[in-house]
Amino acid sequence: MTDRYAVLGHPIGHSKSPLIHTQFAQATGQDIHYTAIEAPLDGFADTVLAFRASGGRGVNVSLPFKLQAFEIATEPTERARLAGAANCLKFVDGDRILADNFDGVGLVNDIQRNLGFPLAGKRVLLLGAGGATRGALLPIAAERPALLSVANRTPDKAHQLRHDFAAHVPLQTGGYDTLLGQSFDVVINATSTGLSQDALPLPDGLFAPGALAYEMVYGKGLTPFLKQAQAAGVARVADGVGMLVEQAAEAFLWWRGVRPDTAAVLAQLTVPLV
Ligand code: NAP
């Protein structure tokens, strides 16, 4: 029997997840049907439960429901608990709802496997202190960077992360002004400025020689952050399309027990950064 999965968000029309999971299923011979569902802003939980009641086996969760997805889970993983957010649910044994957050591991897999940039021993900076940064901290720390730093427009939110993750990850945190005089091997833009097209107040010298500049937003071409990086001489720039595909691969593995190869889907979705 065909197993049903879906991505839930609001809006959801733009989602690449149905294409990604359908291609994963074809490539691995898995019998699944995957759709996109726009849940009402005040009806996320009801939509999830109705999908499960109709035979759904699991869902991916997009904005703005990742916090609510964590809240309806009966068994979140430790990384979902620390992130306070889930981007994937699995329905098992009656009422159990398992939750995980694959955004961070998708980011790390994209940087290390697809872009060929090992994080071990590197100085890594995350710009932004929202849900995407929360999800990225444990997976990045697991790769043993020399330094993991978070800078945010609202410094208290970055300091809160240092507090929340203290038992797991030593973090340097602050506002953008505290970056003056520092340089990093990997700078990841985890703010939403890739969507709003706002520039960040990045000091001169932020990017170390040979640095990677990574924009989590995808499909927007050269964002202000990536343009700033190029203007600073950075040759290695990437957007978040690989993160999207890699988190989907982790979800597929979790649901189906089979790891799909991501290269073909990634090649199809990648657009040149110009
Ligand atoms: P979020 O929780 O809403 O956090 C947004 C962050 O952006 C906050 O740190 C906020 O700073 C900062 N920010 C917003 N506007 C700013 C501005 N004009 N100047 C400086 N900082 C600004 O969002 P999120 O869930 O973390 O997601 C962040 C981005 O990552 C989104 O655009 C999302 O599309 C992308 N993302 C991509 C993937 C992928 O698969 N590629 C996965 C997850 C997320 P304050 O705290 O000061 O407000």
Coordinates of C-alpha atoms and ligand atoms in Angstrom, one line a residue:
M1 CA 0.0 0.0 0.0
T2 CA 1.2 3.5 -0.8
D3 CA 2.3 5.4 2.3
R4 CA 1.4 9.1 2.5
Y5 CA 3.5 12.0 3.6
A6 CA 3.2 15.8 3.3
V7 CA 4.8 19.1 4.0
L8 CA 2.7 21.6 6.0
G9 CA 3.3 25.3 6.0
H10 CA 1.6 28.6 5.4
P11 CA 2.1 29.6 2.6
I12 CA 3.2 26.4 1.0
G13 CA 2.8 26.8 -2.7
H14 CA 6.5 27.6 -3.2
S15 CA 7.7 24.3 -1.5
K16 CA 10.2 22.1 -3.2
S17 CA 9.6 19.3 -0.8
P18 CA 7.0 17.3 -2.9
L19 CA 9.5 17.3 -5.9
I20 CA 12.4 16.3 -3.7
H21 CA 10.6 13.5 -1.9
T22 CA 8.9 12.2 -5.0
Q23 CA 12.3 11.9 -6.7
F24 CA 13.9 10.3 -3.6
A25 CA 11.1 7.7 -3.7
Q26 CA 11.5 7.0 -7.4
A27 CA 15.3 6.6 -7.0
T28 CA 15.0 4.3 -4.0
G29 CA 12.0 2.3 -5.1
Q30 CA 9.9 3.4 -2.1
D31 CA 6.1 3.4 -2.6
I32 CA 5.1 6.8 -1.2
H33 CA 2.8 9.7 -2.1
Y34 CA 3.9 13.1 -1.0
T35 CA 1.8 16.3 -1.1
A36 CA 1.9 19.9 0.1
I37 CA -0.8 21.1 2.5
E38 CA -1.4 24.7 3.5
A39 CA -2.6 24.6 7.1
P40 CA -4.6 27.5 8.4
L41 CA -2.5 29.7 10.7
D42 CA -4.8 28.8 13.6
G43 CA -5.2 25.2 12.7
F44 CA -1.8 23.5 12.5
A45 CA -2.5 20.8 15.1
D46 CA -5.9 20.0 13.7
T47 CA -4.4 19.6 10.2
V48 CA -1.7 17.3 11.4
L49 CA -4.1 15.1 13.3
A50 CA -6.5 15.0 10.4
F51 CA -3.7 13.9 8.0
R52 CA -2.7 11.2 10.5
A53 CA -6.3 10.0 10.8
S54 CA -6.5 9.7 7.1
G55 CA -3.5 7.4 7.0
G56 CA -0.6 9.8 6.8
R57 CA 2.7 8.4 8.1
G58 CA 4.6 11.6 8.7
V59 CA 5.0 15.3 7.8
N60 CA 7.7 17.8 7.1
V61 CA 7.0 21.2 8.8
S62 CA 7.8 24.5 7.2
L63 CA 7.3 28.1 8.4
P64 CA 5.6 29.2 10.6
F65 CA 4.8 26.0 12.3
K66 CA 8.1 24.6 13.5
L67 CA 7.5 25.6 17.2
Q68 CA 4.0 24.2 17.1
A69 CA 5.3 20.9 15.6
F70 CA 7.6 20.5 18.6
E71 CA 4.7 21.2 21.0
I72 CA 2.4 18.5 19.6
A73 CA 5.2 15.9 19.7
T74 CA 4.9 13.2 22.3
E75 CA 8.6 12.2 21.8
P76 CA 11.0 14.9 20.6
T77 CA 14.6 14.2 20.1
E78 CA 17.2 16.0 22.2
R79 CA 18.2 18.3 19.3
A80 CA 14.5 19.2 18.7
R81 CA 14.1 19.9 22.4
L82 CA 17.1 22.1 22.5
A83 CA 16.0 23.9 19.3
G84 CA 12.5 24.2 20.7
A85 CA 11.4 23.4 17.2
A86 CA 10.8 20.4 14.9
N87 CA 10.8 20.2 11.1
C88 CA 9.7 16.6 10.9
L89 CA 7.1 14.4 12.5
K90 CA 6.7 10.6 12.3
F91 CA 3.4 8.9 13.4
V92 CA 3.8 5.5 15.0
D93 CA 1.8 3.1 17.2
G94 CA -1.5 4.8 17.7
D95 CA -1.0 8.2 19.4
R96 CA 2.8 8.5 19.4
I97 CA 4.2 11.5 17.5
L98 CA 8.0 11.5 17.1
A99 CA 9.7 14.8 16.3
D100 CA 13.1 15.7 15.1
N101 CA 14.8 18.7 13.6
F102 CA 17.0 18.0 10.6
D103 CA 17.7 21.6 9.5
G104 CA 21.1 21.6 11.3
V105 CA 22.3 18.3 10.1
G106 CA 21.2 19.2 6.6
L107 CA 23.3 22.4 6.9
V108 CA 26.4 20.5 8.1
N109 CA 26.0 17.8 5.4
D110 CA 25.8 20.4 2.7
I111 CA 28.8 22.3 3.9
Q112 CA 31.0 19.3 4.5
R113 CA 29.9 16.8 1.9
N114 CA 28.5 18.9 -1.0
L115 CA 30.8 22.0 -0.6
G116 CA 33.8 20.0 0.6
F117 CA 34.5 22.3 3.5
P118 CA 35.3 20.4 6.8
L119 CA 34.2 22.3 10.0
A120 CA 36.7 20.6 12.3
G121 CA 39.1 23.2 13.7
K122 CA 37.5 26.1 11.9
R123 CA 36.2 29.3 13.4
V124 CA 32.5 29.4 12.6
L125 CA 30.1 32.3 12.9
L126 CA 26.3 32.2 12.8
L127 CA 24.5 35.5 12.1
G128 CA 21.1 35.5 13.7
A129 CA 19.7 33.8 16.8
G130 CA 16.3 32.5 15.6
G131 CA 15.0 29.0 15.0
A132 CA 17.5 28.2 12.2
T133 CA 20.5 29.0 14.4
R134 CA 19.0 27.1 17.4
G135 CA 18.7 24.0 15.1
A136 CA 22.2 24.4 13.7
L137 CA 24.2 24.7 17.0
L138 CA 24.4 21.0 18.1
P139 CA 25.2 19.6 14.6
I140 CA 27.9 22.2 14.0
A141 CA 29.4 21.7 17.5
A142 CA 29.5 17.9 16.9
E143 CA 32.1 18.6 14.1
R144 CA 34.4 20.2 16.7
P145 CA 35.0 23.7 15.3
A146 CA 37.8 25.7 17.0
L147 CA 35.2 28.4 17.8
L148 CA 31.5 28.7 17.5
S149 CA 30.1 32.3 17.7
V150 CA 26.6 33.7 17.3
A151 CA 26.0 37.4 16.5
N152 CA 22.5 38.9 16.5
R153 CA 20.8 42.3 16.0
T154 CA 19.2 41.7 19.4
P155 CA 22.2 40.6 21.5
D156 CA 20.1 39.3 24.3
K157 CA 18.7 36.6 22.1
A158 CA 22.2 35.4 21.3
H159 CA 23.1 35.5 25.0
Q160 CA 20.0 33.4 25.7
L161 CA 21.4 30.8 23.3
R162 CA 24.7 30.7 25.2
H163 CA 22.7 30.0 28.4
D164 CA 20.3 27.4 26.9
F165 CA 23.1 25.4 25.2
A166 CA 25.7 25.8 28.0
A167 CA 25.7 22.1 28.9
H168 CA 26.3 21.1 25.3
V169 CA 28.2 23.8 23.4
P170 CA 30.6 26.6 24.4
L171 CA 29.4 29.6 22.6
Q172 CA 30.7 33.1 22.0
T173 CA 27.7 35.5 21.7
G174 CA 27.0 39.2 21.1
G175 CA 25.8 41.9 18.8
Y176 CA 27.4 42.8 15.5
D177 CA 29.7 45.4 17.1
T178 CA 31.5 42.6 19.1
L179 CA 32.7 41.1 15.7
L180 CA 35.1 44.0 15.2
G181 CA 38.7 42.7 15.0
Q182 CA 37.6 39.0 14.6
S183 CA 37.8 36.8 11.5
F184 CA 36.1 33.5 10.7
D185 CA 36.6 30.6 8.3
V186 CA 32.9 30.0 7.9
V187 CA 30.2 32.7 8.1
I188 CA 26.6 31.5 7.9
N189 CA 23.8 33.9 7.5
A190 CA 20.9 32.5 9.5
T191 CA 19.0 35.7 9.6
S192 CA 16.0 36.3 7.3
T193 CA 17.7 39.2 5.6
G194 CA 18.1 37.1 2.5
L195 CA 14.3 37.5 2.1
S196 CA 14.0 41.1 3.1
Q197 CA 17.2 42.1 1.2
D198 CA 18.5 44.1 4.1
A199 CA 22.3 44.4 4.6
L200 CA 24.0 43.4 7.8
P201 CA 26.5 45.6 9.6
L202 CA 29.5 43.3 9.1
P203 CA 32.9 44.8 10.0
D204 CA 35.9 44.7 7.7
G205 CA 38.1 41.7 8.0
L206 CA 35.3 39.4 9.1
F207 CA 36.1 36.8 6.5
A208 CA 39.4 34.9 6.9
P209 CA 41.4 34.1 3.8
G210 CA 39.7 31.1 2.0
A211 CA 36.5 31.6 4.0
L212 CA 33.1 30.1 3.0
A213 CA 30.1 32.5 3.1
Y214 CA 26.9 30.5 3.4
E215 CA 23.4 32.1 3.0
M216 CA 20.6 29.9 4.5
V217 CA 17.9 31.5 2.3
Y218 CA 17.8 29.9 -1.2
G219 CA 16.5 30.8 -4.6
K220 CA 17.2 34.5 -4.2
G221 CA 20.5 34.7 -6.1
L222 CA 23.2 36.9 -4.7
T223 CA 21.6 38.2 -1.5
P224 CA 23.0 41.3 0.3
F225 CA 25.0 39.1 2.6
L226 CA 26.6 37.1 -0.3
K227 CA 27.3 40.4 -2.1
Q228 CA 29.0 41.7 1.0
A229 CA 31.1 38.6 1.2
Q230 CA 32.1 38.8 -2.5
A231 CA 33.0 42.5 -2.0
A232 CA 35.3 41.4 0.8
G233 CA 37.1 39.0 -1.5
V234 CA 35.3 35.8 -0.6
A235 CA 35.4 33.3 -3.5
R236 CA 33.4 30.5 -1.9
V237 CA 29.8 31.4 -1.6
A238 CA 26.7 29.2 -1.3
D239 CA 23.0 29.5 -0.7
G240 CA 20.8 27.1 1.3
V241 CA 19.4 24.9 -1.4
G242 CA 21.8 22.1 -0.4
M243 CA 20.6 22.5 3.2
L244 CA 17.0 22.0 2.1
V245 CA 17.8 18.9 0.0
E246 CA 20.0 17.4 2.8
Q247 CA 17.5 17.9 5.5
A248 CA 14.9 16.2 3.3
A249 CA 17.3 13.3 2.8
E250 CA 17.6 12.9 6.6
A251 CA 13.8 13.0 6.9
F252 CA 13.4 10.4 4.2
L253 CA 16.0 8.1 5.9
W254 CA 14.2 8.5 9.3
W255 CA 10.8 7.7 7.7
R256 CA 11.8 5.0 5.3
G257 CA 15.1 3.5 6.5
V258 CA 16.8 4.2 3.2
R259 CA 19.2 7.0 2.5
P260 CA 18.6 8.6 -0.9
D261 CA 21.4 10.0 -2.9
T262 CA 21.0 13.8 -3.1
A263 CA 23.2 14.7 -6.1
A264 CA 20.6 14.5 -8.8
V265 CA 18.0 16.5 -7.0
L266 CA 20.5 19.0 -5.8
A267 CA 21.8 19.5 -9.4
Q268 CA 18.2 20.0 -10.6
L269 CA 17.3 22.6 -7.9
T270 CA 20.6 24.6 -7.9
V271 CA 20.5 27.9 -9.7
P272 CA 23.7 29.9 -10.4
L273 CA 24.4 32.6 -7.8
V274 CA 24.4 35.8 -10.0
Ligands
NAP1 P1 13.6 33.5 12.8 O1 13.4 32.6 13.9 O2 12.4 34.4 12.4 O3 14.8 34.5 13.1 C1 15.2 35.5 12.2 C2 16.5 36.1 12.6 O4 16.9 37.1 11.6 C3 16.6 36.7 13.9 O5 17.9 36.5 14.5 C4 16.5 38.2 13.6 O6 17.1 39.1 14.5 C5 17.2 38.3 12.3 N1 16.9 39.4 11.4 C6 15.7 39.6 10.8 N2 15.7 40.8 10.1 C7 16.9 41.4 10.4 C8 17.6 42.6 9.9 N3 17.0 43.4 9.1 N4 18.8 42.8 10.4 C9 19.5 41.9 11.2 N5 18.9 40.8 11.6 C10 17.7 40.5 11.2 O7 13.9 32.8 11.4 P2 14.6 31.3 11.3 O8 13.6 30.3 11.4 O9 15.8 31.3 12.2 O10 15.1 31.4 9.7 C11 16.1 32.2 9.3 C12 16.3 32.1 7.8 O11 16.8 30.8 7.5 C13 14.9 32.2 7.1 O12 15.0 33.2 6.1 C14 14.7 30.9 6.5 O13 14.1 31.0 5.2 C15 16.1 30.3 6.4 N6 16.1 28.8 6.5 C16 16.5 28.0 5.5 C17 16.5 26.7 5.6 C18 16.9 25.8 4.4 O14 16.6 24.6 4.4 N7 17.8 26.4 3.5 C19 16.0 26.0 6.8 C20 15.6 26.9 7.8 C21 15.6 28.2 7.7 P3 16.4 39.7 15.8 O15 16.4 38.5 16.8 O16 17.2 40.8 16.2 O17 15.0 40.0 15.4

